[in-house]
Coordinates of C-alpha atoms in Angstrom, one line a residue:
M24 CA 98.0 74.8 66.4
T25 CA 101.5 74.2 65.3
E26 CA 104.3 76.7 65.7
L27 CA 104.5 77.1 61.9
Q28 CA 100.8 78.0 61.7
K29 CA 101.2 80.6 64.5
K30 CA 104.1 82.2 62.6
R31 CA 102.0 82.4 59.4
I32 CA 99.1 84.0 61.3
E33 CA 101.4 86.5 62.9
S34 CA 103.0 87.2 59.5
A35 CA 99.6 87.8 58.0
F36 CA 98.6 90.2 60.8
S37 CA 101.9 92.0 60.5
K38 CA 101.3 92.5 56.7
I39 CA 97.8 93.9 57.4
K40 CA 99.1 96.3 60.0
N41 CA 101.9 97.6 57.7
Y42 CA 99.3 98.0 54.9
L43 CA 97.0 100.0 57.2
R44 CA 99.9 102.1 58.7
V45 CA 99.6 105.0 56.2
N46 CA 101.0 108.4 56.4
E47 CA 99.0 111.6 57.2
E48 CA 98.3 112.3 53.6
H49 CA 96.6 108.9 53.0
K50 CA 94.5 108.7 56.2
I51 CA 91.6 110.4 54.4
L52 CA 91.5 107.5 51.9
N53 CA 91.0 105.0 54.8
L54 CA 88.2 107.3 56.1
H55 CA 86.5 107.2 52.7
A56 CA 86.8 103.4 52.7
L57 CA 85.3 103.3 56.2
I58 CA 82.4 105.5 55.1
A59 CA 81.7 103.2 52.2
V60 CA 81.8 100.1 54.4
I61 CA 79.4 101.7 57.0
G62 CA 77.0 102.8 54.2
S63 CA 77.1 99.4 52.6
I64 CA 76.5 97.6 55.9
S65 CA 73.5 99.9 56.6
V66 CA 72.0 99.1 53.2
L67 CA 72.6 95.4 53.7
L68 CA 71.0 95.4 57.1
I69 CA 68.0 97.3 55.8
L70 CA 67.5 94.9 52.9
E71 CA 68.0 91.8 55.0
G72 CA 65.9 92.8 57.9
G73 CA 63.2 94.8 56.1
E74 CA 61.3 97.7 57.6
E75 CA 58.7 95.4 59.2
S76 CA 61.1 93.1 61.0
L77 CA 63.5 95.8 62.3
P78 CA 62.6 98.0 65.2
L79 CA 61.5 101.4 63.9
T80 CA 64.3 103.3 65.7
L81 CA 67.0 100.9 64.4
H82 CA 65.6 101.0 60.9
S83 CA 65.5 104.9 61.0
L84 CA 69.1 105.0 62.3
L85 CA 70.4 102.7 59.5
V86 CA 68.6 104.7 56.8
L87 CA 70.0 107.9 58.2
I88 CA 73.5 106.6 58.4
E89 CA 73.3 105.4 54.8
K90 CA 72.2 108.9 53.7
T91 CA 74.8 110.5 55.9
C92 CA 77.5 108.6 54.2
V93 CA 76.3 109.9 50.8
I94 CA 76.2 113.5 52.1
I95 CA 79.7 113.1 53.5
V96 CA 81.1 112.0 50.1
I97 CA 79.3 114.9 48.4
A98 CA 80.6 117.3 51.1
Y99 CA 84.2 116.0 50.6
I100 CA 84.0 116.6 46.9
V101 CA 82.6 120.1 47.6
S102 CA 85.5 120.7 50.1
R103 CA 88.0 120.4 47.2
I104 CA 86.5 123.0 44.9
K105 CA 88.2 126.4 44.8
Y106 CA 85.2 128.3 46.3
F107 CA 85.2 126.2 49.4
Q108 CA 89.0 126.6 49.6
E109 CA 88.6 130.4 49.5
I110 CA 86.1 130.3 52.3
L111 CA 88.5 128.2 54.4
D112 CA 91.3 130.7 53.7
G113 CA 89.0 133.5 55.0
K114 CA 88.6 135.1 51.5
F115 CA 84.9 135.8 51.4
T116 CA 83.3 137.1 48.2
L117 CA 79.7 137.4 47.1
K118 CA 80.3 134.7 44.5
N119 CA 81.9 132.1 46.7
Q120 CA 79.4 132.7 49.6
A121 CA 76.4 132.4 47.2
I122 CA 77.8 129.1 45.7
I123 CA 78.5 127.5 49.1
I124 CA 75.1 128.6 50.4
L125 CA 73.5 127.0 47.4
I126 CA 75.5 123.8 47.6
F127 CA 74.9 123.2 51.3
G128 CA 71.3 124.3 50.9
V129 CA 70.8 121.5 48.2
I130 CA 72.5 119.1 50.6
S131 CA 70.0 120.1 53.3
I132 CA 67.1 119.4 50.8
F133 CA 68.6 116.0 50.0
G134 CA 68.6 115.3 53.7
S135 CA 64.8 115.9 53.8
F136 CA 64.1 113.8 50.7
S137 CA 66.1 110.9 51.9
G138 CA 64.4 110.8 55.3
V139 CA 62.2 108.2 56.8
D140 CA 58.5 108.7 57.6
V141 CA 57.8 108.2 61.3
F142 CA 54.2 108.9 62.5
G143 CA 53.8 111.5 59.7
A144 CA 57.1 113.2 60.6
I145 CA 60.4 112.7 58.8
A146 CA 63.5 111.3 60.4
N147 CA 66.3 113.2 58.5
V148 CA 69.8 114.6 58.3
R149 CA 68.5 117.9 56.9
D150 CA 70.4 120.0 59.5
L151 CA 73.8 118.5 58.5
G152 CA 74.3 120.8 55.5
P153 CA 73.5 124.1 57.3
M154 CA 75.6 123.1 60.3
I155 CA 78.6 122.3 58.2
A156 CA 78.1 125.5 56.2
G157 CA 77.9 127.7 59.4
L158 CA 80.8 126.0 61.2
V159 CA 83.1 126.6 58.2
G160 CA 81.8 129.9 56.7
G161 CA 80.0 131.8 59.4
P162 CA 76.5 133.0 60.1
I163 CA 75.7 134.4 56.6
I164 CA 76.6 131.1 54.8
G165 CA 75.1 129.0 57.6
L166 CA 71.8 131.0 57.7
G167 CA 71.6 131.0 53.9
A168 CA 71.9 127.2 53.7
G169 CA 69.5 126.8 56.6
L170 CA 66.9 129.0 54.9
I171 CA 67.1 127.0 51.7
G172 CA 66.7 123.7 53.6
G173 CA 64.2 125.0 56.1
L174 CA 61.9 126.8 53.6
F175 CA 61.9 123.8 51.3
R176 CA 60.8 121.7 54.3
Y177 CA 58.1 124.2 55.2
F178 CA 56.5 124.6 51.7
F179 CA 57.1 121.3 50.0
L180 CA 56.9 118.6 52.7
E181 CA 53.9 118.0 55.0
G182 CA 53.7 116.6 58.5
P183 CA 53.0 117.6 62.1
T184 CA 56.6 118.7 62.6
T185 CA 56.8 121.0 59.6
L186 CA 57.1 124.3 61.5
A187 CA 59.4 122.9 64.2
C188 CA 61.7 121.2 61.7
S189 CA 61.9 124.3 59.4
I190 CA 62.8 126.6 62.3
A191 CA 65.3 124.1 63.6
T192 CA 67.1 123.9 60.3
I193 CA 67.3 127.6 59.9
L194 CA 68.6 128.0 63.5
A195 CA 71.1 125.2 63.0
G196 CA 72.9 127.2 60.2
L197 CA 72.6 130.4 62.1
F198 CA 73.9 129.0 65.5
A199 CA 76.7 127.2 63.7
G200 CA 77.8 130.5 62.1
L201 CA 77.7 132.2 65.5
V202 CA 79.9 129.4 66.9
F203 CA 82.3 130.2 64.0
L204 CA 82.4 133.9 65.0
A205 CA 82.8 133.1 68.7
N206 CA 85.8 130.9 67.9
G207 CA 87.6 133.8 66.3
R208 CA 86.3 133.1 62.7
K209 CA 87.9 129.7 62.8
F210 CA 86.6 126.2 62.5
I211 CA 85.9 124.9 66.0
G212 CA 87.5 121.5 65.6
I213 CA 86.3 117.9 65.6
F214 CA 85.2 117.6 69.3
G215 CA 83.6 121.0 69.4
A216 CA 81.7 120.4 66.1
V217 CA 80.3 117.0 67.4
V218 CA 79.2 118.5 70.7
F219 CA 77.5 121.3 68.8
A220 CA 75.7 118.8 66.5
V221 CA 74.4 116.8 69.5
L222 CA 73.2 119.9 71.3
M223 CA 71.6 121.2 68.1
E224 CA 69.7 118.0 67.4
A225 CA 68.6 117.9 71.1
F226 CA 67.3 121.5 70.6
H227 CA 65.5 120.3 67.4
M228 CA 63.7 117.7 69.5
L229 CA 62.8 120.2 72.1
L230 CA 61.3 122.5 69.5
A231 CA 59.2 119.6 68.3
L232 CA 57.9 119.0 71.9
L233 CA 57.1 122.7 72.3
I234 CA 55.4 123.3 68.9
V235 CA 53.8 120.0 67.7
K236 CA 50.3 119.4 68.9
P237 CA 48.9 117.3 70.5
Y238 CA 51.8 116.8 73.0
S239 CA 51.3 113.0 73.0
Q240 CA 52.0 112.9 69.3
A241 CA 55.0 115.1 69.7
L242 CA 56.4 112.9 72.5
A243 CA 55.9 109.7 70.4
I244 CA 57.7 111.3 67.4
V245 CA 60.6 112.5 69.6
E246 CA 61.0 109.1 71.3
E247 CA 61.4 107.4 67.9
L248 CA 63.4 110.1 66.2
S249 CA 65.8 111.6 68.8
I250 CA 68.4 108.8 68.9
P251 CA 68.6 108.2 65.1
M252 CA 68.7 111.9 64.2
I253 CA 71.2 112.8 67.0
L254 CA 73.5 109.9 66.2
A255 CA 73.3 110.3 62.4
N256 CA 73.9 114.0 62.4
A257 CA 76.7 113.6 65.0
L258 CA 78.4 111.0 62.8
G259 CA 78.1 113.2 59.8
I260 CA 79.6 116.2 61.6
L261 CA 82.3 113.9 63.1
V262 CA 83.5 112.6 59.7
F263 CA 83.2 116.0 57.9
S264 CA 85.1 117.7 60.8
Y265 CA 87.9 115.2 60.3
I266 CA 87.9 116.0 56.6
I267 CA 88.0 119.8 57.4
S268 CA 90.8 119.4 60.0
N269 CA 92.8 117.3 57.6
L270 CA 92.3 120.0 54.9
L271 CA 93.4 122.8 57.3
K272 CA 96.4 120.8 58.3
E273 CA 97.2 120.2 54.6
K274 CA 97.0 123.9 54.0
K275 CA 99.2 124.7 56.9
T276 CA 101.8 122.1 55.8
T277 CA 101.7 123.5 52.3
K278 CA 102.2 127.1 53.6
E279 CA 105.0 126.0 55.9
R280 CA 106.7 124.2 53.0
D281 CA 106.4 127.2 50.8
M282 CA 107.8 129.4 53.5
Y283 CA 110.7 127.0 54.0
F284 CA 111.5 126.9 50.3
D285 CA 111.3 130.7 50.1
E286 CA 113.7 131.0 53.1
L287 CA 115.9 128.4 51.5
E288 CA 116.0 130.3 48.2
R289 CA 116.7 133.6 50.1
K290 CA 119.5 131.9 52.0
K291 CA 121.0 130.5 48.8
N292 CA 121.0 133.9 47.2
E293 CA 122.5 135.4 50.3
L294 CA 125.3 132.9 50.4
K295 CA 126.0 133.6 46.7
V296 CA 126.4 137.3 47.5
A297 CA 128.5 136.5 50.6
Q298 CA 130.7 134.1 48.5
K299 CA 131.3 136.8 45.9
I300 CA 132.2 139.3 48.6
Q301 CA 134.7 136.9 50.1
E302 CA 136.2 135.9 46.8
T303 CA 136.8 139.6 46.0
F304 CA 138.6 140.3 49.2
L305 CA 140.9 137.3 49.4
P306 CA 144.5 137.9 48.2
D307 CA 145.1 137.2 44.6
A308 CA 148.7 136.0 45.2
I309 CA 151.2 135.2 47.9
P310 CA 154.1 137.8 48.2
L311 CA 157.6 136.7 47.3
L312 CA 159.9 137.7 50.2
N313 CA 163.7 137.4 50.5
D314 CA 164.7 135.0 53.3
F315 CA 161.1 133.9 53.9
D316 CA 159.0 131.2 52.4
I317 CA 155.2 131.7 52.6
A318 CA 152.3 129.5 51.7
A319 CA 148.5 130.0 52.3
L320 CA 145.6 127.6 52.1
N321 CA 141.9 128.4 52.0
I322 CA 139.3 125.6 52.0
P323 CA 135.8 127.2 51.6
A324 CA 132.8 125.7 53.4
K325 CA 129.3 125.4 52.0
E326 CA 128.1 128.2 54.3
V327 CA 130.2 131.3 53.8
G328 CA 131.3 133.1 56.9
G329 CA 133.7 136.0 57.4
E330 CA 137.2 134.5 57.7
F331 CA 139.9 136.3 55.8
Y332 CA 143.6 136.9 55.6
D333 CA 145.8 139.5 53.9
F334 CA 149.3 140.5 53.2
I335 CA 149.9 144.3 53.2
P336 CA 153.1 145.8 51.8
L337 CA 154.3 148.6 54.1
T338 CA 157.8 149.4 53.1
D339 CA 160.7 147.6 51.4
N340 CA 161.6 146.0 54.7
K341 CA 158.1 145.6 56.3
I342 CA 154.9 143.7 55.5
G343 CA 151.7 143.5 57.5
I344 CA 150.0 140.1 57.9
A345 CA 146.4 139.8 59.1
I346 CA 144.1 136.9 59.8
A347 CA 140.6 137.3 61.1
N348 CA 137.5 135.4 61.9
V349 CA 133.9 136.8 61.9
S350 CA 131.3 134.8 63.8
E351 CA 128.0 134.0 62.1
K352 CA 127.4 133.3 58.4
G353 CA 126.0 134.9 55.3
V354 CA 126.0 138.5 54.0
P355 CA 126.2 140.3 57.4
A356 CA 129.4 138.4 58.3
A357 CA 130.9 138.9 54.8
L358 CA 130.1 142.6 54.9
L359 CA 131.8 143.0 58.3
M360 CA 134.8 141.0 57.0
A361 CA 135.0 143.3 53.9
L362 CA 134.8 146.4 56.1
S363 CA 137.4 145.2 58.5
K364 CA 139.8 144.2 55.8
T365 CA 139.5 147.7 54.1
I366 CA 140.1 149.4 57.4
V367 CA 143.1 147.4 58.2
Q368 CA 144.6 147.9 54.7
T369 CA 144.0 151.7 54.8
K370 CA 145.3 152.2 58.4
A371 CA 148.3 149.9 58.0
R372 CA 149.6 151.9 55.1
E373 CA 149.4 155.1 57.2
T374 CA 151.3 153.6 60.2
H375 CA 153.6 150.7 60.8
Q376 CA 152.4 150.3 64.4
A377 CA 150.2 147.2 64.9
S378 CA 148.7 148.9 68.0
E379 CA 147.5 151.9 66.1
V380 CA 145.8 149.7 63.4
M381 CA 144.0 147.7 66.1
E382 CA 142.8 150.8 68.0
Y383 CA 141.5 152.4 64.8
L384 CA 139.7 149.2 63.8
N385 CA 138.3 148.7 67.2
K386 CA 136.6 152.2 67.2
L387 CA 135.1 151.7 63.8
V388 CA 133.6 148.3 64.4
M389 CA 132.0 149.4 67.7
V390 CA 128.8 150.0 65.7
E391 CA 128.5 146.3 65.2
A392 CA 128.9 145.5 68.9
D393 CA 125.2 145.0 69.5
S394 CA 124.6 143.0 66.3
G395 CA 125.6 139.7 67.8
I396 CA 128.5 139.3 65.4
D397 CA 132.0 139.0 66.9
L398 CA 135.3 139.9 65.2
S399 CA 138.6 138.4 66.2
L400 CA 141.8 139.4 64.5
F401 CA 145.5 138.8 64.6
Y402 CA 147.7 141.5 63.1
T403 CA 151.5 141.5 62.9
V404 CA 154.1 143.6 61.2
L405 CA 157.0 141.4 59.9
D406 CA 160.3 143.2 59.8
L407 CA 162.1 141.4 57.0
K408 CA 165.5 142.9 57.8
N409 CA 165.6 142.3 61.5
K410 CA 163.4 139.1 61.3
T411 CA 161.0 140.2 64.1
L412 CA 157.3 140.0 64.5
S413 CA 155.4 142.9 66.3
Y414 CA 151.9 141.6 66.8
I415 CA 148.6 142.0 68.6
N416 CA 146.1 139.2 69.0
A417 CA 142.5 140.4 69.6
G418 CA 140.5 137.3 70.4
H419 CA 142.0 135.1 67.6
D420 CA 143.1 131.5 68.0
S421 CA 146.8 131.7 69.1
P422 CA 149.2 131.5 66.1
L423 CA 152.1 129.1 66.6
V424 CA 155.8 129.8 66.3
F425 CA 158.0 126.7 65.9
K426 CA 161.6 127.4 67.1
K427 CA 163.9 125.1 65.3
D428 CA 166.9 125.5 67.7
T429 CA 164.9 124.2 70.6
G430 CA 162.0 122.2 69.0
D431 CA 159.5 124.2 71.1
I432 CA 156.3 125.8 69.9
I433 CA 155.3 129.2 71.3
E434 CA 151.7 130.2 71.3
L435 CA 151.1 133.9 70.5
V436 CA 148.2 134.1 72.9
D437 CA 145.3 136.5 72.5
E438 CA 144.0 139.4 74.6
D439 CA 140.9 137.4 75.5
F440 CA 138.4 139.9 74.0
N441 CA 137.0 140.6 70.5
L442 CA 137.1 143.8 68.7
G443 CA 134.3 146.4 69.0
K444 CA 133.4 145.3 72.6
I445 CA 135.5 147.8 74.7
I446 CA 135.8 151.4 73.5
N447 CA 139.1 153.4 73.8
I448 CA 141.0 150.3 74.8
E449 CA 144.8 150.6 74.7
F450 CA 146.5 147.8 72.7
K451 CA 150.0 146.8 73.6
E452 CA 152.3 145.3 71.0
K453 CA 154.3 142.2 71.7
E454 CA 157.4 141.2 69.8
I455 CA 159.1 137.9 69.0
G456 CA 162.3 137.3 67.0
L457 CA 162.7 134.7 64.3
S458 CA 165.7 132.6 63.3
S459 CA 166.5 130.4 60.3
G460 CA 164.2 127.4 60.2
D461 CA 161.6 128.9 62.5
I462 CA 158.0 128.7 61.3
L463 CA 155.0 130.9 62.0
I464 CA 151.6 129.2 61.6
L465 CA 148.4 131.2 61.4
Y466 CA 145.0 129.5 61.2
T467 CA 141.3 130.0 61.8
D468 CA 139.5 128.0 64.5
S469 CA 137.9 125.6 62.0
I470 CA 141.4 124.0 61.6
I471 CA 141.6 122.8 65.2
N472 CA 137.8 122.4 65.5
A473 CA 137.5 119.9 62.7
L474 CA 135.5 116.9 63.9
N475 CA 135.7 113.2 63.1
K476 CA 132.9 110.6 63.2
K477 CA 133.5 110.1 66.9
E478 CA 132.9 113.9 67.5
E479 CA 136.5 114.3 68.5
L480 CA 138.3 117.6 67.8
F481 CA 141.5 117.7 65.6
G482 CA 142.8 120.0 68.4
I483 CA 145.8 122.4 68.8
E484 CA 148.0 119.7 70.3
R485 CA 147.6 117.5 67.2
L486 CA 148.5 120.5 65.0
K487 CA 151.6 121.2 67.1
Q488 CA 152.7 117.6 66.9
F489 CA 152.2 117.5 63.2
I490 CA 154.3 120.7 62.8
K491 CA 157.1 119.2 64.9
E492 CA 157.1 116.1 62.7
N493 CA 157.2 118.0 59.4
Y494 CA 159.1 121.2 60.2
D495 CA 161.7 120.4 57.5
L496 CA 159.2 120.7 54.7
P497 CA 158.8 123.8 52.6
S498 CA 155.9 126.0 53.5
K499 CA 153.8 124.9 50.5
D500 CA 154.3 121.2 51.3
L501 CA 153.7 121.8 55.0
V502 CA 150.2 123.4 54.5
G503 CA 149.4 120.8 51.9
T504 CA 150.3 117.9 54.3
I505 CA 148.3 119.5 57.1
K506 CA 145.3 119.8 54.8
K507 CA 145.5 116.1 53.9
E508 CA 145.8 115.2 57.6
I509 CA 142.7 117.3 58.5
L510 CA 140.7 115.9 55.6
F511 CA 141.7 112.3 56.5
F512 CA 140.8 113.0 60.2
S513 CA 137.4 114.4 59.5
K514 CA 136.6 112.3 56.4
D515 CA 132.9 112.7 55.5
K516 CA 132.1 114.9 58.5
P517 CA 130.6 118.2 57.1
Q518 CA 132.7 121.4 57.3
F519 CA 130.7 124.4 58.6
D520 CA 133.5 127.1 58.4
D521 CA 136.2 128.1 55.9
M522 CA 139.6 126.7 56.8
I523 CA 142.5 129.2 56.5
L524 CA 146.0 128.1 57.1
I525 CA 149.2 130.2 56.6
A526 CA 152.8 129.0 57.0
L527 CA 155.7 131.5 57.0
K528 CA 159.1 129.9 57.2
V529 CA 162.5 131.6 57.7
K530 CA 165.0 130.4 55.2

């Protein structure tokens, strides 16, 4: 064989493997094809060999397999009707139970009619219908189907095994239903169903040995029928159990999908509410201040959080500036943000002390301490006349002050705790003076935590360097340039938090 021929054969096998490698949804189609092939082969062997040339046991087995394939196809069609679906969902009504009993009872009758005569007895798959009915619907449905199949066998078909077979069929449905109850009113699964079918057919054979007289005739019948009936019924249960398991998995997947879409819809509605809350509480305009140039930037993320900033007029010579970050996303975070901003605004207008504002806010947000939502806030009072900042930083990322005369950048470090965590804490204000050309930069953590494709952080050092290189720009141009730099750095990397950046420059 040449190398080219080998490659062609390998290519052909590869195409076949890819064709057969179907997803979960299509596996059932392959199963149907397999059933059709098995049934066709059985018929072909029967026709080719003939009853006389084939051993009786083999002939009986082939016939039963053929009939089992027919029953499986019928049972699959039944499994798709709404009454069967209701039974699987545990929604039992008189109507759906009666319909399923009737259907599987008729399937049991078909199993008797399609059997093979062996020494006056009938090799059959009669028990298949009641067993399936019981394993799926419980003892009432199983017993009902068993009674239809068993009584039909008793009154309309003769033979030495009439009584034994009738009793076995009735008990097959009843025992299958009891297995359903013992398993917590759930289908027992593929392996359990097959084991049950094998044991039930073995019990069927035992009943024949105990009831049929003379014993020698019973023994001869059992020797010929046991293997075909056990294998055929086990095959039928195996395939139908697979169908049921696939159907249950399909239902579970559908339910999980519906729950996912419901949760997604709820989340979308929640984010819309949170977005409206946040839009309402962000400042409408930047204040115009003598001797100071202010610019602010807000880049909203897809998932709304609780970041906010505010400018609060206090007196002709003082203004309060706040920037905060609320952990988590959605409505709870947005509500805490709205509450915090309202408290800061209200208290700031009563007092010009940053410490009093923080202490008051800290007490009122204590109720949120156990909610898993953290609040960090930087609040400063800017004295426009004396050009000083009196500030307190409660857990917020350190604002930066660029000193033009030295070129240094000072970090206004935080107190290393979030608000609402420690009750009755005493806040101590810090103060820093500003000179012409100095710049105060306030930001949320999403600015320095922006990621690029290599999972590298933008970082505070990069921000510091950028400020040093562009300190001569007006505030508006400075924040715009920083925005471009961050967006270029992160490019297509998704942004999970709002980005807030404020620049205050002394003229």
